[in-house]
Tab-separated table of C-alpha atoms in Angstrom:
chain	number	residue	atom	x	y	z
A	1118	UNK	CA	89.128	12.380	-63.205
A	1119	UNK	CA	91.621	11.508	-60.829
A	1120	UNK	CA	92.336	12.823	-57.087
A	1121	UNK	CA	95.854	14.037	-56.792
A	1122	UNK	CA	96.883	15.421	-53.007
A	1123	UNK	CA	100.243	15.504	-51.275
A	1124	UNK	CA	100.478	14.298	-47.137
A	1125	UNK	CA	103.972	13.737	-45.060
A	1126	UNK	CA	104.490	10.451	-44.284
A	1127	UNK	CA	104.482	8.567	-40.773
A	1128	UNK	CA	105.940	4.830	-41.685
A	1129	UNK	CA	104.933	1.652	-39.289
A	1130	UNK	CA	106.205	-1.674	-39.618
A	1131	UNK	CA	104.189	-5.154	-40.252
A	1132	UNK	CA	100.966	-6.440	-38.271
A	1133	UNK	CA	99.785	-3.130	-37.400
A	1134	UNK	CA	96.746	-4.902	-35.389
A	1135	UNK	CA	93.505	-2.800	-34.397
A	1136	UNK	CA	94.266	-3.267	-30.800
A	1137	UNK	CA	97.825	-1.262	-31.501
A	1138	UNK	CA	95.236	1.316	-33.623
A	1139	UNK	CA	93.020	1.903	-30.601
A	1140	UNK	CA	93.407	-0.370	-27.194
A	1141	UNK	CA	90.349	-2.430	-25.728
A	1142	UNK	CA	90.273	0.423	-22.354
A	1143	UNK	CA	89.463	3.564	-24.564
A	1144	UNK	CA	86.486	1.832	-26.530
A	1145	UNK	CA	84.484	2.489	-23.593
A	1146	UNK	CA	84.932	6.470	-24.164
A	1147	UNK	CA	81.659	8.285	-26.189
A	1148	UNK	CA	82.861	9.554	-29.119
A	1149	UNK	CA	85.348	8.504	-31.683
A	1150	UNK	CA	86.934	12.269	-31.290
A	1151	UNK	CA	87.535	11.220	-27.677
A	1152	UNK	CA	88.900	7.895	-28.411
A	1153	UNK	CA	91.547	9.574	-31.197
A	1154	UNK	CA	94.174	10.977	-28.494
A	1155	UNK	CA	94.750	7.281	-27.759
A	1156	UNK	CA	95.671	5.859	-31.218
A	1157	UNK	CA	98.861	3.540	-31.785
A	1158	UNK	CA	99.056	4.148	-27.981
A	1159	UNK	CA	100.666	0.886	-27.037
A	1160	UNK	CA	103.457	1.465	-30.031
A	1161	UNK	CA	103.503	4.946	-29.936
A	1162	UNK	CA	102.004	7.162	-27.673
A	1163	UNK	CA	102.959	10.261	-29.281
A	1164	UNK	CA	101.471	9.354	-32.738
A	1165	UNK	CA	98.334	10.625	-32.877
A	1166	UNK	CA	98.758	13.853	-31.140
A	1167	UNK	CA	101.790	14.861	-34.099
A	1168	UNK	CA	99.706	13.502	-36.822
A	1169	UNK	CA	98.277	16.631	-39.053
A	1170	UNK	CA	95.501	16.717	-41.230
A	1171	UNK	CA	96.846	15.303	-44.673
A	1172	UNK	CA	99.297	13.243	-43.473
A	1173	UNK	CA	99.770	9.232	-45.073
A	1174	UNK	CA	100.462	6.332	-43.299
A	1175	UNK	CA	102.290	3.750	-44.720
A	1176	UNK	CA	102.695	0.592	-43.308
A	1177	UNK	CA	103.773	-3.076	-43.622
A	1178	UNK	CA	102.138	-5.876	-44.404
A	1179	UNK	CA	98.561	-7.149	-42.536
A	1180	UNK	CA	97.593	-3.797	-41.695
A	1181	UNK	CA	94.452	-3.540	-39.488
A	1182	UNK	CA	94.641	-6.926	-39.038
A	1183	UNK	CA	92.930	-8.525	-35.354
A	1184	UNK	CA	89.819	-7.586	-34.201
A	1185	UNK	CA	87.452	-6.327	-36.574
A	1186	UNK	CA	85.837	-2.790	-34.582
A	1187	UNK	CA	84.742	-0.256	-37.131
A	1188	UNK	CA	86.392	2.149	-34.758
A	1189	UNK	CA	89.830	1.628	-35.892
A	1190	UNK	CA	89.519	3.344	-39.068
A	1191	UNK	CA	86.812	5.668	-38.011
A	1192	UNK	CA	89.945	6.871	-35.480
A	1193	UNK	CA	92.369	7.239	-38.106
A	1194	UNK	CA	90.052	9.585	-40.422
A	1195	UNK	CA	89.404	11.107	-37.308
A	1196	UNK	CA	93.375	12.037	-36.776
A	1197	UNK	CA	92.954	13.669	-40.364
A	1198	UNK	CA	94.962	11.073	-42.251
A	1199	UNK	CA	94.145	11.368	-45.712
A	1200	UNK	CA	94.563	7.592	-46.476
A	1201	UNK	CA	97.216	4.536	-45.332
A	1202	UNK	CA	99.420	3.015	-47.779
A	1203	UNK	CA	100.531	-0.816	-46.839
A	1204	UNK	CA	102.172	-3.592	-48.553
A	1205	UNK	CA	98.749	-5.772	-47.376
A	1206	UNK	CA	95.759	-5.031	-45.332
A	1207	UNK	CA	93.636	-7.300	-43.451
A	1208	UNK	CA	90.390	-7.961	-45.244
A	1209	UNK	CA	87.605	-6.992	-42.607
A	1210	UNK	CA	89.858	-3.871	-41.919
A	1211	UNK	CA	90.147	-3.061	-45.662
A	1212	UNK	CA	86.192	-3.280	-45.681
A	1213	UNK	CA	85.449	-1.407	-42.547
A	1214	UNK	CA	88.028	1.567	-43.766
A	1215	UNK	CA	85.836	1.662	-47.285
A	1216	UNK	CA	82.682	1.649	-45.546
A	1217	UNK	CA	84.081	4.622	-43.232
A	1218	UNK	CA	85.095	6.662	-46.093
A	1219	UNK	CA	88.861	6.127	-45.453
A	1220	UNK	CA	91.099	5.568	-48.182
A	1221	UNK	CA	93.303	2.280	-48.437
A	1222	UNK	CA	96.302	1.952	-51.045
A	1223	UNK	CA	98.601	-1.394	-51.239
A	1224	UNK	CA	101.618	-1.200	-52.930
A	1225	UNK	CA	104.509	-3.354	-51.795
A	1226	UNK	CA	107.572	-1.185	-52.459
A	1227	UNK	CA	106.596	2.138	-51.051
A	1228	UNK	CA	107.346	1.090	-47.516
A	1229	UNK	CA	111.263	0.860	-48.484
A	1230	UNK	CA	111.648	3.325	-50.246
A	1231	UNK	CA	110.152	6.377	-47.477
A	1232	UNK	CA	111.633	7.736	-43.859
A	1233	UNK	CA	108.966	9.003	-41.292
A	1234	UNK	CA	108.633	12.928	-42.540
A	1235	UNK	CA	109.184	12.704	-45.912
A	1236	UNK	CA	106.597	14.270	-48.481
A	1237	UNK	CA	104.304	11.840	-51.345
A	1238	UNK	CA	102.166	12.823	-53.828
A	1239	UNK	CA	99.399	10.732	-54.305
A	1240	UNK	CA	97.689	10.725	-57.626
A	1241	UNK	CA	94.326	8.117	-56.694
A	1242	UNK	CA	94.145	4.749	-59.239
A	1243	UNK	CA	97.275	5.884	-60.631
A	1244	UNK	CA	100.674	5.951	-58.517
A	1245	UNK	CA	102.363	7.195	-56.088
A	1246	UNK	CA	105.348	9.963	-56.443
A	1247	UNK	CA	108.077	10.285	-53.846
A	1248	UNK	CA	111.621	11.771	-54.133
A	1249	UNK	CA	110.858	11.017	-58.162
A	1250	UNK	CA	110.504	8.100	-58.366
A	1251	UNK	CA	106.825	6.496	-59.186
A	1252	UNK	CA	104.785	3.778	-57.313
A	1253	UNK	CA	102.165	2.425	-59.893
A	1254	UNK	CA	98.968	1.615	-57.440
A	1255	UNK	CA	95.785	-0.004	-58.913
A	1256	UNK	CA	92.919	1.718	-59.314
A	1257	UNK	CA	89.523	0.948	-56.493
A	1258	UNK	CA	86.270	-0.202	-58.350
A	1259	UNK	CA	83.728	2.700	-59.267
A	1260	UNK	CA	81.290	0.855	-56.757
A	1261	UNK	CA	84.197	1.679	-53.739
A	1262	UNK	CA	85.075	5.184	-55.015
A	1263	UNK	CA	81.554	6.322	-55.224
A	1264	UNK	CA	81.565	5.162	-51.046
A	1265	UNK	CA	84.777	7.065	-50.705
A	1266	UNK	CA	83.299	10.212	-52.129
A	1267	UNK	CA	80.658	10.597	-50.261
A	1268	UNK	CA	82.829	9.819	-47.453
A	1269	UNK	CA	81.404	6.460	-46.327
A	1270	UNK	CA	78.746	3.619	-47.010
A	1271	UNK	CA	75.513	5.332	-45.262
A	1272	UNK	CA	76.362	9.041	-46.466
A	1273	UNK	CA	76.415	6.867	-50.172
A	1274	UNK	CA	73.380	5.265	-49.478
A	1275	UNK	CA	71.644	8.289	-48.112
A	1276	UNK	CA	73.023	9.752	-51.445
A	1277	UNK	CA	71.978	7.659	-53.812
A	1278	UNK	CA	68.458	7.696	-51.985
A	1279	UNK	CA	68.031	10.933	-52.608
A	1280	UNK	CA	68.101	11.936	-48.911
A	1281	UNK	CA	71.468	13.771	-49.297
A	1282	UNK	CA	72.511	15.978	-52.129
């Protein structure tokens, strides 16, 4: 059974790096909640406070790449962003997203074809739907949608240990 869900668009260019996603300074603040505010900052400082719950990223190519803190995409799923769509992603940051229970699509046409505001329809493993036309998008490996179920790595573990229904 596949996920379908529908988000409105914010579009980003190439070599989106985890400094841009959350700057060195605000690391130092206790919570990622507290660090969210800050997000895309030194590109756009206005992001993350218009960003709804729902909404899709897509991006460029080398997305995430840089520095490899966990707290990049632990900031974006905190904003609410149901899941980032890029033409490439950097591999620790693809990794650390999974592990955080946030949702990472490639697809090298999307980016093109959407303007910032526009409205896609997401159908998981499947494609992508927007202004109908359809972006085919390869289906994740049981083994990572199982993590992005349970909404990260250690809520799977704990899940698969029994020590979380």
């Amino acid at each position: 059974m596949s996920e379908t869900f529908t988000g409105r668009v914010w579009v980003l260019g190439d070599d989106i790096d985890t400094d841009i996603i959350i700057p060195t300074e605000y690391l130092a603040l206790k919570t990622v909640q507290d660090m969210a505010p800050y997000a895309f900052s030194p590109l756009r400082p206005e992001l993350a406070a218009q960003i709804q719950p729902g909404d899709v990223i897509v991006a460029g190519k080398n997305f995430g790449c840089g520095s490899s803190r966990e707290q990049a995409p632990e900031i974006i799923k905190a904003l609410g962003v149901r899941c980032v769509v890029a033409r490439s992603f950097a591999r620790i940051f693809f990794r650390n997203a999974i592990n955080n229970g946030l949702l990472l699509i490639e697809n090298p046409d999307l980016r093109d074809a959407v303007t910032e505001g526009d409205t896609v329809e997401v159908r998981v493993g499947e494609k992508i739907i927007h202004d109908g036309r359809e972006f085919p998008i390869a289906s994740l490996p049981q083994n990572l949608m199982d993590i992005l179920n349970a909404g990260g790595l250690v809520k799977a573990m704990r899940r698969l240990n029994g020590l979380e229904a």
